XYZ file of C-alpha atoms in Angstrom:
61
model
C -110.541 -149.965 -14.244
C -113.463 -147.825 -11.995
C -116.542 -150.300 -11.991
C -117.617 -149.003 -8.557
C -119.741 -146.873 -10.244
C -122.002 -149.674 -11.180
C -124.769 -151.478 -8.779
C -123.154 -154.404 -7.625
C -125.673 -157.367 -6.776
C -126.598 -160.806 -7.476
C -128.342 -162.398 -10.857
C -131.532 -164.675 -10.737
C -129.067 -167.272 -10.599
C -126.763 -165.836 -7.292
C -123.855 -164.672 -9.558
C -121.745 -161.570 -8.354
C -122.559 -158.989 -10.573
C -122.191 -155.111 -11.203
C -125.245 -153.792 -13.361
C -125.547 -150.537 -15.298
C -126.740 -147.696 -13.446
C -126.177 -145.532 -16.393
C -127.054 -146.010 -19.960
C -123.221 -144.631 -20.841
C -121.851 -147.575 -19.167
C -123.051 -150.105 -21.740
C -119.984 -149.469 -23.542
C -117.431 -150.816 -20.625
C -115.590 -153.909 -21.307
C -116.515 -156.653 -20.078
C -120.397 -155.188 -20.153
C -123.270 -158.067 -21.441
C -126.710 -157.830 -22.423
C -128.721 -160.437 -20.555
C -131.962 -159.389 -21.560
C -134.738 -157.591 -19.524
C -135.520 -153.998 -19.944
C -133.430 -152.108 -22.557
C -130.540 -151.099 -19.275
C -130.708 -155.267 -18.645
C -126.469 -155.076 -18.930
C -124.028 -156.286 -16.450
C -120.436 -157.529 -15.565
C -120.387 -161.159 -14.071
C -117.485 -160.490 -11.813
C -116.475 -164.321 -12.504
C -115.402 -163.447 -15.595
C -112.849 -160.801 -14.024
C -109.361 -161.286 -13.514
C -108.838 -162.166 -9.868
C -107.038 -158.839 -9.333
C -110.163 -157.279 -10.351
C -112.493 -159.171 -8.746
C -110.412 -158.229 -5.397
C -110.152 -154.888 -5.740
C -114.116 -154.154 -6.561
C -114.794 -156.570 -3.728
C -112.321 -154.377 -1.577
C -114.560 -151.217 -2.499
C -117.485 -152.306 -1.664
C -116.516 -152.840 1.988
């Protein structure tokens, strides 16, 4: 799955995440609404399979 397309940061809390950066993307799996504005939806990357996790981290280099 293509999740590069999403701003990858950190949470209030330091957690990898990828947030929105287009109202479309709300749909992805994996996608959850943690409040905040009405775009406030992200991916914890924990909560990706390793392999994924790798290969977004790979991307981002």
């Amino acid at each position: 799955m293509q999740y590069i397309q999403a701003g990858y940061g950190k949470n209030f809390w330091g957690e990898q995440v990828l947030w929105i950066t287009d109202p479309k993307q709300i749909s992805m799996e994996h996608m959850k609404f943690v409040g905040g504005y009405p775009n406030g939806y992200c991916i914890y990357l924990s909560e990706l399979p390793a392999e994924e996790q790798a290969e977004i981290l790979e991307q981002l280099r």
